[in-house]
Amino acid sequence: GLSVVSVAYARRLNTEFMKLATLGVSVVVASGDYGVYSLQGNPATFNPSFPACLPTVTAVGATQLNEAGAETSGTDWSGGGFALDGYFPRKDFASWQDSVVSEYISRQAGNLPPSRLWNAEGRALPDVSAVGVNYKIVQQRITMEVSGTSASCPVVAA
């Protein structure tokens, strides 16, 4: 999660990815498979996945198909949330998100987790999501199904 790296390191990596963007390179990363806690850092607060929380990357979450084959919901394990306080304030680092995310927070006020757990002013993620459940793969000539944001991310990147 983001809390395991310093603000200086996170911002430096963000700058390096920004340099790549000037060359026409997009950095697309999986948002993680541990929900909002990212299983690292302080369990008393939500801890977004790193480097998915960087404003210069496209963070990809996971959705799933319902029984009718429609993509109607995210998965409960797909990483997401908001950058921690002091790292990437949305108004300074992700202003393109600000009006939509602020409106969402306002509309969902009664349905959100306690505000002490997350930073409503941080960069929001994921940016996009794609189906990430039950991808058929072949490994050593054996067909199996896999799930995760590491399955949905290459679909978006392609």
PDB file of C-alpha atoms in Angstrom:
ATOM      1  CA  GLY A   1       0.000   0.000   0.000  1.00  0.00           C
ATOM      2  CA  LEU A   2       0.862   3.650  -0.311  1.00  0.00           C
ATOM      3  CA  SER A   3       1.737   4.007   3.375  1.00  0.00           C
ATOM      4  CA  VAL A   4       4.892   1.893   2.958  1.00  0.00           C
ATOM      5  CA  VAL A   5       6.582   4.571   0.812  1.00  0.00           C
ATOM      6  CA  SER A   6       7.402   8.158   1.665  1.00  0.00           C
ATOM      7  CA  VAL A   7       5.577  11.121   0.158  1.00  0.00           C
ATOM      8  CA  ALA A   8       8.868  12.175  -1.480  1.00  0.00           C
ATOM      9  CA  TYR A   9       9.361   8.770  -3.118  1.00  0.00           C
ATOM     10  CA  ALA A  10       5.747   8.554  -4.326  1.00  0.00           C
ATOM     11  CA  ARG A  11       5.911  12.042  -5.813  1.00  0.00           C
ATOM     12  CA  ARG A  12       9.289  11.343  -7.451  1.00  0.00           C
ATOM     13  CA  LEU A  13       7.951   8.189  -9.122  1.00  0.00           C
ATOM     14  CA  ASN A  14       4.886  10.155 -10.219  1.00  0.00           C
ATOM     15  CA  THR A  15       7.208  12.700 -11.859  1.00  0.00           C
ATOM     16  CA  GLU A  16       9.123   9.944 -13.659  1.00  0.00           C
ATOM     17  CA  PHE A  17       5.879   8.489 -15.020  1.00  0.00           C
ATOM     18  CA  MET A  18       4.916  12.014 -16.114  1.00  0.00           C
ATOM     19  CA  LYS A  19       8.139  12.145 -18.129  1.00  0.00           C
ATOM     20  CA  LEU A  20       7.180   8.882 -19.812  1.00  0.00           C
ATOM     21  CA  ALA A  21       3.822  10.407 -20.745  1.00  0.00           C
ATOM     22  CA  THR A  22       5.618  13.199 -22.623  1.00  0.00           C
ATOM     23  CA  LEU A  23       7.092  10.437 -24.798  1.00  0.00           C
ATOM     24  CA  GLY A  24       3.650   8.987 -25.504  1.00  0.00           C
ATOM     25  CA  VAL A  25       3.959   6.124 -23.026  1.00  0.00           C
ATOM     26  CA  SER A  26       0.939   5.240 -20.896  1.00  0.00           C
ATOM     27  CA  VAL A  27       1.511   3.437 -17.611  1.00  0.00           C
ATOM     28  CA  VAL A  28      -1.375   1.089 -16.819  1.00  0.00           C
ATOM     29  CA  VAL A  29      -1.369  -0.748 -13.480  1.00  0.00           C
ATOM     30  CA  ALA A  30      -3.643  -3.140 -11.637  1.00  0.00           C
ATOM     31  CA  SER A  31      -5.419  -1.542  -8.667  1.00  0.00           C
ATOM     32  CA  GLY A  32      -4.731  -4.583  -6.481  1.00  0.00           C
ATOM     33  CA  ASP A  33      -6.789  -7.469  -5.145  1.00  0.00           C
ATOM     34  CA  TYR A  34      -7.078  -6.596  -1.463  1.00  0.00           C
ATOM     35  CA  GLY A  35      -9.871  -4.046  -1.453  1.00  0.00           C
ATOM     36  CA  VAL A  36      -9.356  -0.669   0.190  1.00  0.00           C
ATOM     37  CA  TYR A  37      -6.971  -1.916   2.875  1.00  0.00           C
ATOM     38  CA  SER A  38      -4.266  -3.244   0.543  1.00  0.00           C
ATOM     39  CA  LEU A  39      -3.221  -5.515   3.467  1.00  0.00           C
ATOM     40  CA  GLN A  40      -0.292  -3.267   4.387  1.00  0.00           C
ATOM     41  CA  GLY A  41       0.345  -0.344   6.632  1.00  0.00           C
ATOM     42  CA  ASN A  42      -2.131   0.846   9.231  1.00  0.00           C
ATOM     43  CA  PRO A  43      -5.225  -1.412   9.419  1.00  0.00           C
ATOM     44  CA  ALA A  44      -7.120   1.442  11.096  1.00  0.00           C
ATOM     45  CA  THR A  45      -7.309   3.339   7.780  1.00  0.00           C
ATOM     46  CA  PHE A  46      -7.891   2.432   4.158  1.00  0.00           C
ATOM     47  CA  ASN A  47      -4.577   2.146   2.334  1.00  0.00           C
ATOM     48  CA  PRO A  48      -4.655   2.407  -1.463  1.00  0.00           C
ATOM     49  CA  SER A  49      -2.460   0.243  -3.629  1.00  0.00           C
ATOM     50  CA  PHE A  50       0.894   1.616  -4.779  1.00  0.00           C
ATOM     51  CA  PRO A  51       1.676   2.586  -7.526  1.00  0.00           C
ATOM     52  CA  ALA A  52      -2.006   2.467  -8.583  1.00  0.00           C
ATOM     53  CA  CYS A  53      -2.700   5.611  -6.539  1.00  0.00           C
ATOM     54  CA  LEU A  54      -0.273   7.721  -8.565  1.00  0.00           C
ATOM     55  CA  PRO A  55      -2.090  10.381 -10.620  1.00  0.00           C
ATOM     56  CA  THR A  56       0.093   9.722 -13.682  1.00  0.00           C
ATOM     57  CA  VAL A  57      -0.955   6.084 -14.075  1.00  0.00           C
ATOM     58  CA  THR A  58      -4.203   4.544 -15.207  1.00  0.00           C
ATOM     59  CA  ALA A  59      -5.347   2.292 -12.361  1.00  0.00           C
ATOM     60  CA  VAL A  60      -7.489  -0.658 -13.474  1.00  0.00           C
ATOM     61  CA  GLY A  61      -9.999  -2.286 -11.140  1.00  0.00           C
ATOM     62  CA  ALA A  62     -12.048  -5.441 -11.635  1.00  0.00           C
ATOM     63  CA  THR A  63     -15.714  -6.056 -12.319  1.00  0.00           C
ATOM     64  CA  GLN A  64     -17.623  -9.290 -12.760  1.00  0.00           C
ATOM     65  CA  LEU A  65     -20.390 -10.592 -14.941  1.00  0.00           C
ATOM     66  CA  ASN A  66     -23.753 -11.495 -13.458  1.00  0.00           C
ATOM     67  CA  GLU A  67     -25.618 -14.699 -14.328  1.00  0.00           C
ATOM     68  CA  ALA A  68     -27.094 -13.066 -17.433  1.00  0.00           C
ATOM     69  CA  GLY A  69     -23.604 -12.181 -18.655  1.00  0.00           C
ATOM     70  CA  ALA A  70     -23.916  -8.451 -17.994  1.00  0.00           C
ATOM     71  CA  GLU A  71     -21.172  -6.432 -16.357  1.00  0.00           C
ATOM     72  CA  THR A  72     -23.108  -4.773 -13.539  1.00  0.00           C
ATOM     73  CA  SER A  73     -20.858  -4.644 -10.483  1.00  0.00           C
ATOM     74  CA  GLY A  74     -17.345  -4.393  -9.194  1.00  0.00           C
ATOM     75  CA  THR A  75     -15.760  -7.085  -7.091  1.00  0.00           C
ATOM     76  CA  ASP A  76     -15.450  -6.620  -3.347  1.00  0.00           C
ATOM     77  CA  TRP A  77     -11.727  -7.391  -3.509  1.00  0.00           C
ATOM     78  CA  SER A  78     -10.786  -4.944  -6.301  1.00  0.00           C
ATOM     79  CA  GLY A  79      -8.425  -2.272  -4.993  1.00  0.00           C
ATOM     80  CA  GLY A  80      -9.620   1.296  -4.828  1.00  0.00           C
ATOM     81  CA  GLY A  81     -10.080   4.290  -2.625  1.00  0.00           C
ATOM     82  CA  PHE A  82      -8.265   7.571  -2.203  1.00  0.00           C
ATOM     83  CA  ALA A  83      -4.626   8.615  -1.867  1.00  0.00           C
ATOM     84  CA  LEU A  84      -3.604   9.129   1.745  1.00  0.00           C
ATOM     85  CA  ASP A  85      -3.527  12.589   3.278  1.00  0.00           C
ATOM     86  CA  GLY A  86      -0.444  14.534   2.177  1.00  0.00           C
ATOM     87  CA  TYR A  87       0.409  12.399  -0.861  1.00  0.00           C
ATOM     88  CA  PHE A  88      -1.753  13.462  -3.810  1.00  0.00           C
ATOM     89  CA  PRO A  89      -4.509  15.979  -3.001  1.00  0.00           C
ATOM     90  CA  ARG A  90      -7.057  15.625  -5.806  1.00  0.00           C
ATOM     91  CA  LYS A  91      -7.370  19.400  -6.414  1.00  0.00           C
ATOM     92  CA  ASP A  92      -3.596  19.659  -7.027  1.00  0.00           C
ATOM     93  CA  PHE A  93      -2.737  16.323  -8.648  1.00  0.00           C
ATOM     94  CA  ALA A  94      -5.961  14.994 -10.206  1.00  0.00           C
ATOM     95  CA  SER A  95      -8.138  18.021 -10.872  1.00  0.00           C
ATOM     96  CA  TRP A  96      -9.865  16.207 -13.768  1.00  0.00           C
ATOM     97  CA  GLN A  97     -11.498  13.980 -11.136  1.00  0.00           C
ATOM     98  CA  ASP A  98     -12.532  16.666  -8.709  1.00  0.00           C
ATOM     99  CA  SER A  99     -16.061  17.579  -9.810  1.00  0.00           C
ATOM    100  CA  VAL A 100     -17.201  14.003 -10.477  1.00  0.00           C
ATOM    101  CA  VAL A 101     -15.676  12.535  -7.317  1.00  0.00           C
ATOM    102  CA  SER A 102     -16.906  15.398  -5.135  1.00  0.00           C
ATOM    103  CA  GLU A 103     -20.418  14.937  -6.533  1.00  0.00           C
ATOM    104  CA  TYR A 104     -20.253  11.174  -5.927  1.00  0.00           C
ATOM    105  CA  ILE A 105     -19.143  11.685  -2.315  1.00  0.00           C
ATOM    106  CA  SER A 106     -21.947  14.193  -1.780  1.00  0.00           C
ATOM    107  CA  ARG A 107     -24.604  11.873  -3.226  1.00  0.00           C
ATOM    108  CA  GLN A 108     -23.375   8.844  -1.309  1.00  0.00           C
ATOM    109  CA  ALA A 109     -22.851  10.624   2.031  1.00  0.00           C
ATOM    110  CA  GLY A 110     -25.074   8.281   4.042  1.00  0.00           C
ATOM    111  CA  ASN A 111     -23.660   5.130   2.437  1.00  0.00           C
ATOM    112  CA  LEU A 112     -19.938   5.732   2.853  1.00  0.00           C
ATOM    113  CA  PRO A 113     -17.580   4.285   5.463  1.00  0.00           C
ATOM    114  CA  PRO A 114     -16.632   6.499   8.421  1.00  0.00           C
ATOM    115  CA  SER A 115     -14.604   9.475   7.170  1.00  0.00           C
ATOM    116  CA  ARG A 116     -11.769   8.725   9.621  1.00  0.00           C
ATOM    117  CA  LEU A 117     -10.905   5.691   7.456  1.00  0.00           C
ATOM    118  CA  TRP A 118     -10.279   7.492   4.173  1.00  0.00           C
ATOM    119  CA  ASN A 119      -9.133  10.784   2.676  1.00  0.00           C
ATOM    120  CA  ALA A 120     -12.007  12.397   0.758  1.00  0.00           C
ATOM    121  CA  GLU A 121      -9.598  14.973  -0.709  1.00  0.00           C
ATOM    122  CA  GLY A 122      -7.159  12.456  -2.222  1.00  0.00           C
ATOM    123  CA  ARG A 123      -6.754  11.218  -5.781  1.00  0.00           C
ATOM    124  CA  ALA A 124      -9.463   8.596  -6.380  1.00  0.00           C
ATOM    125  CA  LEU A 125      -8.898   5.159  -7.882  1.00  0.00           C
ATOM    126  CA  PRO A 126      -9.383   3.039  -9.872  1.00  0.00           C
ATOM    127  CA  ASP A 127      -9.692   5.122 -13.021  1.00  0.00           C
ATOM    128  CA  VAL A 128     -11.350   2.368 -15.038  1.00  0.00           C
ATOM    129  CA  SER A 129     -12.419  -1.234 -14.507  1.00  0.00           C
ATOM    130  CA  ALA A 130     -12.850  -4.297 -16.682  1.00  0.00           C
ATOM    131  CA  VAL A 131     -14.037  -7.844 -16.110  1.00  0.00           C
ATOM    132  CA  GLY A 132     -11.487  -9.532 -13.870  1.00  0.00           C
ATOM    133  CA  VAL A 133     -13.203 -12.773 -12.875  1.00  0.00           C
ATOM    134  CA  ASN A 134     -12.851 -16.254 -14.390  1.00  0.00           C
ATOM    135  CA  TYR A 135     -10.444 -15.600 -17.258  1.00  0.00           C
ATOM    136  CA  LYS A 136      -9.569 -18.847 -18.976  1.00  0.00           C
ATOM    137  CA  ILE A 137      -5.838 -19.306 -19.429  1.00  0.00           C
ATOM    138  CA  VAL A 138      -3.607 -22.169 -20.485  1.00  0.00           C
ATOM    139  CA  GLN A 139      -0.554 -22.851 -18.377  1.00  0.00           C
ATOM    140  CA  GLN A 140       1.677 -25.812 -19.166  1.00  0.00           C
ATOM    141  CA  ARG A 141      -1.091 -27.153 -21.425  1.00  0.00           C
ATOM    142  CA  ILE A 142      -3.626 -27.055 -18.580  1.00  0.00           C
ATOM    143  CA  THR A 143      -6.702 -24.826 -18.950  1.00  0.00           C
ATOM    144  CA  MET A 144      -7.725 -23.012 -15.772  1.00  0.00           C
ATOM    145  CA  GLU A 145      -9.594 -19.918 -14.638  1.00  0.00           C
ATOM    146  CA  VAL A 146      -7.918 -16.972 -12.923  1.00  0.00           C
ATOM    147  CA  SER A 147      -9.277 -13.784 -11.414  1.00  0.00           C
ATOM    148  CA  GLY A 148      -7.800 -10.489 -10.328  1.00  0.00           C
ATOM    149  CA  THR A 149      -6.986  -6.983 -11.399  1.00  0.00           C
ATOM    150  CA  SER A 150      -3.897  -8.487 -13.023  1.00  0.00           C
ATOM    151  CA  ALA A 151      -6.366 -10.180 -15.372  1.00  0.00           C
ATOM    152  CA  SER A 152      -8.407  -7.036 -16.109  1.00  0.00           C
ATOM    153  CA  CYS A 153      -5.390  -4.712 -16.460  1.00  0.00           C
ATOM    154  CA  PRO A 154      -3.917  -6.232 -19.648  1.00  0.00           C
ATOM    155  CA  VAL A 155      -7.354  -6.073 -21.285  1.00  0.00           C
ATOM    156  CA  VAL A 156      -7.442  -2.307 -20.738  1.00  0.00           C
ATOM    157  CA  ALA A 157      -3.780  -1.879 -21.681  1.00  0.00           C
ATOM    158  CA  ALA A 158      -4.278  -3.708 -24.976  1.00  0.00           C
TER     159      ALA A 158
END
